[in-house]
Short mmCIF file of C-alpha atoms in Angstrom, two decimals:
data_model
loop_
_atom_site.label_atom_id
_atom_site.label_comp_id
_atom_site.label_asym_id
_atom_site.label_seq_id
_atom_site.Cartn_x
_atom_site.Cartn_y
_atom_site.Cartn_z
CA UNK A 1 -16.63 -6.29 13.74
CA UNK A 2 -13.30 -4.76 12.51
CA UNK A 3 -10.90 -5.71 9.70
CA UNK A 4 -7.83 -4.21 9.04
CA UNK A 5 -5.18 -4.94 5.93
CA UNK A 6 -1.76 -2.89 5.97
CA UNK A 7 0.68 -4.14 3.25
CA UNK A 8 3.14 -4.32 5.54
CA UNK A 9 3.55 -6.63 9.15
CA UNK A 10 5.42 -3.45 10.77
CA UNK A 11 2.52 -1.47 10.54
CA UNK A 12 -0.36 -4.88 11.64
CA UNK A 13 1.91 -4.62 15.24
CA UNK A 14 1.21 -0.88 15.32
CA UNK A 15 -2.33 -1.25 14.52
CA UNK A 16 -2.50 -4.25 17.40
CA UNK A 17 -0.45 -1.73 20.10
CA UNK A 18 -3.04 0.82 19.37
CA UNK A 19 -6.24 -1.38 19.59
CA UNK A 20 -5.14 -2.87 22.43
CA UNK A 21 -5.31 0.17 24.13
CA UNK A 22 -8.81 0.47 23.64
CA UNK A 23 -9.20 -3.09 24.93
CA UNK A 24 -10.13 -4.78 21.84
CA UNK A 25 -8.80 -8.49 21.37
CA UNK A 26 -6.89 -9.19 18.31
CA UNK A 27 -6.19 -11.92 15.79
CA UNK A 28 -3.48 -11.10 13.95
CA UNK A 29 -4.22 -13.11 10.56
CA UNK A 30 -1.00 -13.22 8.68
CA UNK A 31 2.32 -15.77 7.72
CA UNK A 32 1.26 -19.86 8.34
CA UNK A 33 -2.68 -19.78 8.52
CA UNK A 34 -2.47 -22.91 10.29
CA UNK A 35 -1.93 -20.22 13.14
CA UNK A 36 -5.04 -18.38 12.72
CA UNK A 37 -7.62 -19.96 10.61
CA UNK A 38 -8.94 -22.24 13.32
CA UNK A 39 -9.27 -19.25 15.49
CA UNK A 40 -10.71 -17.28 12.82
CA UNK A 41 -13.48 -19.23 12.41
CA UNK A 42 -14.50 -19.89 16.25
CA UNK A 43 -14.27 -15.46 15.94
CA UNK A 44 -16.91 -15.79 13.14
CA UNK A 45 -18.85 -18.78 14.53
CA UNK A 46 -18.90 -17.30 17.75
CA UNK A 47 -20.72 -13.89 15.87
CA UNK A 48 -23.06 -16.10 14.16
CA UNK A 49 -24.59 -17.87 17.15
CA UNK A 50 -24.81 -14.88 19.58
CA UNK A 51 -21.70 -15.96 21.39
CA UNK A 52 -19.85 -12.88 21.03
CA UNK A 53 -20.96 -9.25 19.65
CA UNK A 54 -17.90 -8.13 17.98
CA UNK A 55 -14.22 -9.12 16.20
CA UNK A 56 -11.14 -7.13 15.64
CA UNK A 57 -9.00 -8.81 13.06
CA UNK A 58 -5.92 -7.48 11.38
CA UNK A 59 -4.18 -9.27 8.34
CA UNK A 60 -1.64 -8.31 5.68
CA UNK A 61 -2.66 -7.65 1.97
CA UNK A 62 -0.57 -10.64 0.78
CA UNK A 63 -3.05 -13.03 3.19
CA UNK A 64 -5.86 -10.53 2.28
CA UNK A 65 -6.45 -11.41 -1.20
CA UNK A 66 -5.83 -15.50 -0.80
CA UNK A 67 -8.45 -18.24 -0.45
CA UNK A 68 -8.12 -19.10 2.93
CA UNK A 69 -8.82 -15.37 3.73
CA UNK A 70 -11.34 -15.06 0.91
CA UNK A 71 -13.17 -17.54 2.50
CA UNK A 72 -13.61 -15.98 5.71
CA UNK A 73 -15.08 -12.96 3.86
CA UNK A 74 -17.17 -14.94 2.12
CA UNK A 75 -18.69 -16.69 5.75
CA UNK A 76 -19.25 -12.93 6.99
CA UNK A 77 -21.06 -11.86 3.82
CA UNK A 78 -23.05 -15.56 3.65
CA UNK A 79 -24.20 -14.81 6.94
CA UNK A 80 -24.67 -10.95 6.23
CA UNK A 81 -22.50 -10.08 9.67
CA UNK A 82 -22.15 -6.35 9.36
CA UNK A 83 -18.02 -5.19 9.82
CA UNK A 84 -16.02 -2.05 8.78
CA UNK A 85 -13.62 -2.92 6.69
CA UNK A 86 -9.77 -0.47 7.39
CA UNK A 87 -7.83 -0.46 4.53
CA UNK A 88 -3.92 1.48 5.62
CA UNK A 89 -2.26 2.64 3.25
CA UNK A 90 -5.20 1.94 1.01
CA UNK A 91 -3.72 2.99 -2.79
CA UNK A 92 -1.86 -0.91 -2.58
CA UNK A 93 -5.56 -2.37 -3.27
CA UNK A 94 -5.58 -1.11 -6.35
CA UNK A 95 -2.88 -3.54 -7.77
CA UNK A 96 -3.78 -6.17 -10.45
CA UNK A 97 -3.76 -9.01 -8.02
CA UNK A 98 -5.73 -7.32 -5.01
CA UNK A 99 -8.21 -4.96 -6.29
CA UNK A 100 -10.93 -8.06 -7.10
CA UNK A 101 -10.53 -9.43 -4.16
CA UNK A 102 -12.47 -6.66 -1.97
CA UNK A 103 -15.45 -7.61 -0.31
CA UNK A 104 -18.83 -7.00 -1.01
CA UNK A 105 -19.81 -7.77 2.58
CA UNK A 106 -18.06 -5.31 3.72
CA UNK A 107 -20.81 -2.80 4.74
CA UNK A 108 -18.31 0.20 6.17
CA UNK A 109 -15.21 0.75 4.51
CA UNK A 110 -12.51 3.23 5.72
CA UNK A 111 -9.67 3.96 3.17
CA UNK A 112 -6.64 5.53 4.77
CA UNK A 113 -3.56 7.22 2.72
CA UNK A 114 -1.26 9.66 2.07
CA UNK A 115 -1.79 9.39 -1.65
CA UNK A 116 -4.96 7.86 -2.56
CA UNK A 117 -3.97 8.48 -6.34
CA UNK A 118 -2.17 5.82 -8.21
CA UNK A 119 0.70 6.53 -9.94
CA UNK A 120 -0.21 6.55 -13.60
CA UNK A 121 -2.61 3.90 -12.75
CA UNK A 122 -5.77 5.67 -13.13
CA UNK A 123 -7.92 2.21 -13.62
CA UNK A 124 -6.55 0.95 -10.20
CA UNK A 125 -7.47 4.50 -8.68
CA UNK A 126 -11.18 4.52 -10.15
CA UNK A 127 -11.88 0.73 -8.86
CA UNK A 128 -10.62 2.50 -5.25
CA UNK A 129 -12.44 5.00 -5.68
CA UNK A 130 -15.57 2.95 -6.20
CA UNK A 131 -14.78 0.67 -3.43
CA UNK A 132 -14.43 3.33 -0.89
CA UNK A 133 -15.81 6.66 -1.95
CA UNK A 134 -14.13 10.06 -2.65
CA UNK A 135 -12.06 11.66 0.03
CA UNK A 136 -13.77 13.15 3.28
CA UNK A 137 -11.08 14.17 5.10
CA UNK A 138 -7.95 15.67 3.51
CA UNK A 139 -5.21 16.47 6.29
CA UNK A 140 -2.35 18.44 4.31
CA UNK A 141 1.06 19.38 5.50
CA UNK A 142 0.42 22.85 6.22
CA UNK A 143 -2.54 22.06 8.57
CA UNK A 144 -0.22 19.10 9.98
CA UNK A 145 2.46 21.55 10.55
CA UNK A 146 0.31 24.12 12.41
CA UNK A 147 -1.23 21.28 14.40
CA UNK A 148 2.19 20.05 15.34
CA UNK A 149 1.29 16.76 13.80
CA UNK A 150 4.56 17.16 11.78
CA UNK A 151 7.47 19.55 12.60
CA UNK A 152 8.50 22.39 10.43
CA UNK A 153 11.30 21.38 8.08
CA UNK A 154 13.30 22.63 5.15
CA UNK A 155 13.37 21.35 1.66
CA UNK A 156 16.61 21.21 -0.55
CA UNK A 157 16.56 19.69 -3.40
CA UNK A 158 20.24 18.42 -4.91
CA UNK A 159 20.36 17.82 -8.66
CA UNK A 160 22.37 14.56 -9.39
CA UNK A 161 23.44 13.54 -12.82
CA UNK A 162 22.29 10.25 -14.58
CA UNK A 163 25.49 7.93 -15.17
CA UNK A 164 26.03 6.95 -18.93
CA UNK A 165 24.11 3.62 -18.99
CA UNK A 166 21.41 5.34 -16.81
CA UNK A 167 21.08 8.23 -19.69
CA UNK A 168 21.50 5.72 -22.55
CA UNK A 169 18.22 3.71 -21.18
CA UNK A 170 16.37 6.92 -19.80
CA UNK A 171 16.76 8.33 -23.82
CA UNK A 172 15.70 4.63 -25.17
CA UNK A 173 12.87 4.16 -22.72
CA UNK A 174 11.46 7.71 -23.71
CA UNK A 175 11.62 6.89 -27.68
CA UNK A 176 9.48 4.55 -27.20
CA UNK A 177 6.91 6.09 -24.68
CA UNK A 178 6.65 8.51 -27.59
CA UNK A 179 6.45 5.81 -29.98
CA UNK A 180 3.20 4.81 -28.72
CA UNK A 181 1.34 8.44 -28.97
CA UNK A 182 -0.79 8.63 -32.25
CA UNK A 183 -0.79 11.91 -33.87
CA UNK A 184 -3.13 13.53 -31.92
CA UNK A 185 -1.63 13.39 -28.87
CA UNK A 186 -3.51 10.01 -27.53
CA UNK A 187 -2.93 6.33 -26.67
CA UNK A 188 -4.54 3.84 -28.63
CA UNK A 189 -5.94 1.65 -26.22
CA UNK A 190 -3.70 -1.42 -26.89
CA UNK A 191 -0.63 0.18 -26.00
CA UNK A 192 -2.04 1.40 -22.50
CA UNK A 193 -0.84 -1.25 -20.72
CA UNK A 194 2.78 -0.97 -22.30
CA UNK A 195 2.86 2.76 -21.87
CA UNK A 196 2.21 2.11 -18.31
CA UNK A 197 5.05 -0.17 -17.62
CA UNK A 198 7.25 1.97 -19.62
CA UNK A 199 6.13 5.00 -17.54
CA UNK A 200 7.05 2.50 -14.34
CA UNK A 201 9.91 1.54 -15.69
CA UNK A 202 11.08 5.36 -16.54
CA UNK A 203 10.11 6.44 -12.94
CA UNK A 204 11.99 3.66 -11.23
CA UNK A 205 15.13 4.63 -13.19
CA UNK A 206 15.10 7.89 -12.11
CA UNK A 207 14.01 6.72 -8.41
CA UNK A 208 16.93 4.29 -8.27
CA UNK A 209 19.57 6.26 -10.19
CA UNK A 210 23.61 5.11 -9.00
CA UNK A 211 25.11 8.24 -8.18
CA UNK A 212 22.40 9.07 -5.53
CA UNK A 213 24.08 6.69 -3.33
CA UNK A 214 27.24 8.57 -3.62
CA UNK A 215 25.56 12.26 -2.78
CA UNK A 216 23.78 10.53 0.12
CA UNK A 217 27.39 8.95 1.48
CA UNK A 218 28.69 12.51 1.06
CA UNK A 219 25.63 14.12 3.21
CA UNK A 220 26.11 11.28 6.06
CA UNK A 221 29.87 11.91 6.40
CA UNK A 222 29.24 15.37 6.58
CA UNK A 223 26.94 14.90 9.22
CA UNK A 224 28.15 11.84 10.93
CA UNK A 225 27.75 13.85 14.54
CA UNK A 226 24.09 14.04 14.22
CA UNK A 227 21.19 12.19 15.43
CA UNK A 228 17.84 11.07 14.18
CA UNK A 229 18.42 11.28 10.72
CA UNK A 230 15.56 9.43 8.64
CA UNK A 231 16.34 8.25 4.76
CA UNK A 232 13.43 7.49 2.64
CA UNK A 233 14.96 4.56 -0.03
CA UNK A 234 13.56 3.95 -3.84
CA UNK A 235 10.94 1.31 -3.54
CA UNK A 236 12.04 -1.22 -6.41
CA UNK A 237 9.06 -3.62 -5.72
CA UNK A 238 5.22 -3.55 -6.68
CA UNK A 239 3.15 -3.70 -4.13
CA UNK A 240 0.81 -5.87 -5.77
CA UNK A 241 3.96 -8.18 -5.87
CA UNK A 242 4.20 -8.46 -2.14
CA UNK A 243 3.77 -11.85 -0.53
CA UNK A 244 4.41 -14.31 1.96
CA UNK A 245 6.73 -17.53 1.06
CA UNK A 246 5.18 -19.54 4.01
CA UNK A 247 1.59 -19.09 3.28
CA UNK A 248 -0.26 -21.46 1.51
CA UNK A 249 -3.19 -20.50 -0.80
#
């Protein structure tokens, strides 16, 4: 069988468009799970008693990690049914809520990112690490670009200025990251956790800062006449946070 978690539902529809073209059947386990669980396990029952020989399922991290889910996983690895698990965008399981929640079961495991490495969360990356194994395949730009996987661009960066509250909190923020450094240059383990979510907090600010909106108003009415223009936006929520109002536990 096959199991696939994306963080996001966009990218569970792309994953079901694609396996369909291979013929697979899907259940899409995601939102209300009184619209899959019934179906979910009939999928599993059917696997146990030689009714079927395989299952493609594809849910969302947010249903991933909760108990109904859990205790599908749980059936599988009860009844030691062999699955790969597909983890996209696969850095997202290392959050707090998510990264105890992976499957032991789970005899094949396929991690797929862009950036496997956490930012500043090395404990999150190590438990991914552990989960899934060290890279095996590491497609870069250049090879992507000379495979015509991605077309050439060009990069130009534009400086922007902080705006006075931005530069007031940026300074206070960075006091006391340094605060929290001993003498010799280390952490003491107690403040790890705060020097992480200061670190967050820092990179956020500077992800999210005002006048950015402003230079990107000025590049769009400069080039309001052309097409196909793509803006990647600061991402002000955790991924761990992620979740789905209509779901029960």
């Amino acid at each position: 069988g096959i199991i696939v978690t994306v963080p996001y539902k966009h990218l569970a529809d792309q994953w079901e468009s694609e396996a369909m073209n291979f013929g697979y059947n899907i259940l899409k386990c995601y939102g209300d799970y009184k619209k899959w669980i019934d179906v979910a396990y009939k999928i599993v029952n059917d696997i146990i008693y030689n009714l079927s020989s395989y299952f493609f399922i594809i849910t969302s991290n947010a249903t991933f990690m909760k108990s109904k889910f859990q205790t599908i996983l749980k059936l599988l690895d009860t009844q030691k049914i062999k699955y790969l698990l597909i983890a996209d965008e696969v850095h997202n399981l290392g959050g707090n809520k998510i990264k105890n929640k992976l499957p032991i079961s789970a005899d094949f495991r396929l991690g797929l990112s862009a950036t496997p490495e956490r930012y500043m969360d090395d404990e999150g990356t190590k438990v991914i690490k552990q989960y899934f194994g060290n890279e095996v395949i590491n497609f870069g730009i250049k090879e992507a670009i000379e495979n015509k996987t991605l077309c050439k661009y060009y990069y130009y960066p534009i400086i922007i200025n902080f705006t006075e509250n931005e530069e007031a909190e940026y300074k206070e923020i960075s006091d006391k990251i340094s605060h929290l450094f001993q003498k010799n240059g280390e952490v003491n383990p107690s403040n790890s956790e705060l020097l992480k979510i200061l670190l967050l907090k820092r990179s956020r600010l500077l992800a999210n800062a005002d006048n950015k909106r402003t230079v990107l108003k000025d590049l769009l009415l400069q080039n309001k006449n052309s097409y196909y223009n793509l803006v990647y936006c600061g991402d002000e929520i955790e991924y761990d946070s992620l979740d789905e109002s209509n779901e029960d536990n």
